[in-house]
């Protein structure tokens, strides 16, 4: 039999050896599964980002389609032509306002009609007052994505007559509840959940405007698109 002191040492050494073997086995398993785990997580993130990009694109395209239906509405075109022919006529302005009420504005929260010189002629609904927190959508120069406790798409589009001449314009806003809900789901991930939506920087600008969604809400910030001489990941998005 071993003395009690030697038996205690053997148990300690055996425990240390078992711990070492366990750690070595864990490290070996981690090394073996790390590439597969990283690949799976990367693919999952890529799919999620593509899905959100498609959601964003579809909502913008729906907004454009709805706006095209408004500016090509025949009664609006006729009313603007009549007003332009009689700019000082109260009856022509009255007819224009009446026609605005018949526009297909079901999906919009506000709309305003302007004459060819940019003067507002009439308005229905109420526009958001928050114009500072907005991203220009450069694919369409007359479109802004606005944040005012929810995402709002603001579109301004020319009204053309049958010959393609500009006779006025319409500005309208519509809420984007799906995009708003999508950001809310990201915030539900917890403190580490974060989503950034940015517009390209303007010509000569050193920063880009971004919406940053975190657990405490959505913030509007400007971020540099270059750190030193190194481009940031958003440049490759």
Short mmCIF file of C-alpha atoms in Angstrom, two decimals, residues 10-141:
data_model
loop_
_atom_site.label_atom_id
_atom_site.label_comp_id
_atom_site.label_asym_id
_atom_site.label_seq_id
_atom_site.Cartn_x
_atom_site.Cartn_y
_atom_site.Cartn_z
CA UNK A 10 -1.16 10.32 -7.22
CA UNK A 11 -4.77 11.55 -7.17
CA UNK A 12 -3.64 15.12 -7.86
CA UNK A 13 -1.37 14.03 -10.71
CA UNK A 14 -4.11 11.80 -12.13
CA UNK A 15 -6.58 14.70 -11.98
CA UNK A 16 -4.16 17.01 -13.73
CA UNK A 17 -3.49 14.41 -16.42
CA UNK A 18 -7.22 13.89 -16.96
CA UNK A 19 -7.76 17.65 -17.18
CA UNK A 20 -4.92 17.97 -19.65
CA UNK A 21 -6.26 15.14 -21.81
CA UNK A 22 -9.73 16.71 -21.74
CA UNK A 23 -8.36 20.09 -22.79
CA UNK A 24 -6.26 18.52 -25.53
CA UNK A 25 -9.26 16.59 -26.85
CA UNK A 26 -11.38 19.77 -26.75
CA UNK A 27 -8.77 21.79 -28.62
CA UNK A 28 -8.39 19.04 -31.23
CA UNK A 29 -12.16 18.89 -31.69
CA UNK A 30 -12.33 22.70 -31.97
CA UNK A 31 -9.56 22.72 -34.59
CA UNK A 32 -11.38 20.02 -36.54
CA UNK A 33 -14.80 21.67 -36.45
CA UNK A 34 -13.79 25.37 -36.58
CA UNK A 35 -13.71 25.69 -40.40
CA UNK A 36 -17.08 23.99 -40.77
CA UNK A 37 -18.63 26.11 -37.99
CA UNK A 38 -17.28 29.34 -39.46
CA UNK A 39 -18.51 28.35 -42.92
CA UNK A 40 -21.99 27.55 -41.61
CA UNK A 41 -22.23 30.81 -39.67
CA UNK A 42 -20.89 32.81 -42.62
CA UNK A 43 -23.39 31.28 -45.04
CA UNK A 44 -26.24 31.88 -42.59
CA UNK A 45 -25.27 35.53 -42.20
CA UNK A 46 -24.94 35.94 -45.97
CA UNK A 47 -28.42 34.50 -46.56
CA UNK A 48 -29.90 36.75 -43.87
CA UNK A 49 -28.29 39.84 -45.40
CA UNK A 50 -29.49 38.92 -48.89
CA UNK A 51 -33.04 38.44 -47.55
CA UNK A 52 -32.99 41.88 -45.93
CA UNK A 53 -31.59 43.44 -49.08
CA UNK A 54 -34.37 41.88 -51.15
CA UNK A 55 -36.96 43.13 -48.65
CA UNK A 56 -35.51 46.64 -48.88
CA UNK A 57 -35.44 46.60 -52.69
CA UNK A 58 -39.00 45.27 -52.96
CA UNK A 59 -40.40 47.99 -50.70
CA UNK A 60 -38.61 50.71 -52.64
CA UNK A 61 -39.89 49.30 -55.95
CA UNK A 62 -43.43 49.11 -54.58
CA UNK A 63 -43.17 52.74 -53.52
CA UNK A 64 -42.02 53.74 -56.99
CA UNK A 65 -44.82 51.77 -58.63
CA UNK A 66 -47.42 53.44 -56.41
CA UNK A 67 -45.96 56.85 -57.23
CA UNK A 68 -46.05 56.16 -60.97
CA UNK A 69 -49.76 55.39 -60.62
CA UNK A 70 -50.25 58.80 -59.00
CA UNK A 71 -48.33 60.97 -61.49
CA UNK A 72 -49.87 59.22 -64.51
CA UNK A 73 -53.42 59.61 -63.20
CA UNK A 74 -55.29 61.26 -66.15
CA UNK A 75 -57.49 63.61 -64.01
CA UNK A 76 -54.35 65.00 -62.31
CA UNK A 77 -52.65 65.62 -65.65
CA UNK A 78 -55.73 67.37 -67.02
CA UNK A 79 -56.12 69.50 -63.87
CA UNK A 80 -52.47 70.60 -63.98
CA UNK A 81 -52.75 71.45 -67.67
CA UNK A 82 -55.83 73.54 -66.94
CA UNK A 83 -54.12 75.31 -64.06
CA UNK A 84 -51.01 76.04 -66.14
CA UNK A 85 -53.24 77.50 -68.86
CA UNK A 86 -55.03 79.67 -66.26
CA UNK A 87 -52.53 80.10 -63.39
CA UNK A 88 -54.55 82.83 -61.70
CA UNK A 89 -57.88 81.05 -61.95
CA UNK A 90 -59.44 80.08 -58.62
CA UNK A 91 -61.75 77.65 -60.39
CA UNK A 92 -58.77 75.88 -61.99
CA UNK A 93 -57.11 75.60 -58.58
CA UNK A 94 -60.36 74.34 -57.06
CA UNK A 95 -60.65 71.67 -59.78
CA UNK A 96 -57.04 70.65 -59.11
CA UNK A 97 -57.72 70.23 -55.39
CA UNK A 98 -60.80 68.19 -56.15
CA UNK A 99 -58.79 65.92 -58.43
CA UNK A 100 -56.09 65.44 -55.79
CA UNK A 101 -58.71 63.93 -53.51
CA UNK A 102 -59.42 61.31 -56.21
CA UNK A 103 -55.78 60.25 -56.59
CA UNK A 104 -54.84 56.63 -55.75
CA UNK A 105 -53.21 57.58 -52.44
CA UNK A 106 -54.33 54.63 -50.34
CA UNK A 107 -50.76 53.54 -49.62
CA UNK A 108 -49.48 57.07 -48.86
CA UNK A 109 -49.76 59.02 -45.62
CA UNK A 110 -49.28 62.43 -47.28
CA UNK A 111 -49.05 63.96 -50.75
CA UNK A 112 -48.54 67.44 -52.20
CA UNK A 113 -48.87 68.76 -55.76
CA UNK A 114 -46.53 71.46 -57.10
CA UNK A 115 -46.70 73.57 -60.23
CA UNK A 116 -43.99 73.65 -62.86
CA UNK A 117 -42.09 76.34 -60.90
CA UNK A 118 -42.08 74.28 -57.69
CA UNK A 119 -44.83 76.20 -55.86
CA UNK A 120 -47.06 74.03 -53.67
CA UNK A 121 -50.64 74.07 -54.90
CA UNK A 122 -52.39 71.66 -52.58
CA UNK A 123 -51.67 68.98 -49.99
CA UNK A 124 -53.45 66.05 -48.37
CA UNK A 125 -52.26 64.32 -45.20
CA UNK A 126 -49.36 65.41 -43.01
CA UNK A 127 -45.68 65.04 -43.85
CA UNK A 128 -43.14 64.04 -41.23
CA UNK A 129 -41.24 66.98 -39.77
CA UNK A 130 -38.06 64.98 -39.35
CA UNK A 131 -36.06 65.77 -42.48
CA UNK A 132 -32.58 65.67 -40.96
CA UNK A 133 -32.51 61.90 -40.33
CA UNK A 134 -32.76 60.71 -43.92
CA UNK A 135 -30.77 58.70 -46.44
CA UNK A 136 -30.71 59.72 -50.11
CA UNK A 137 -31.34 56.74 -52.35
CA UNK A 138 -28.85 57.51 -55.10
CA UNK A 139 -30.44 55.13 -57.57
CA UNK A 140 -33.35 57.57 -57.59
CA UNK A 141 -32.32 61.15 -56.84
#
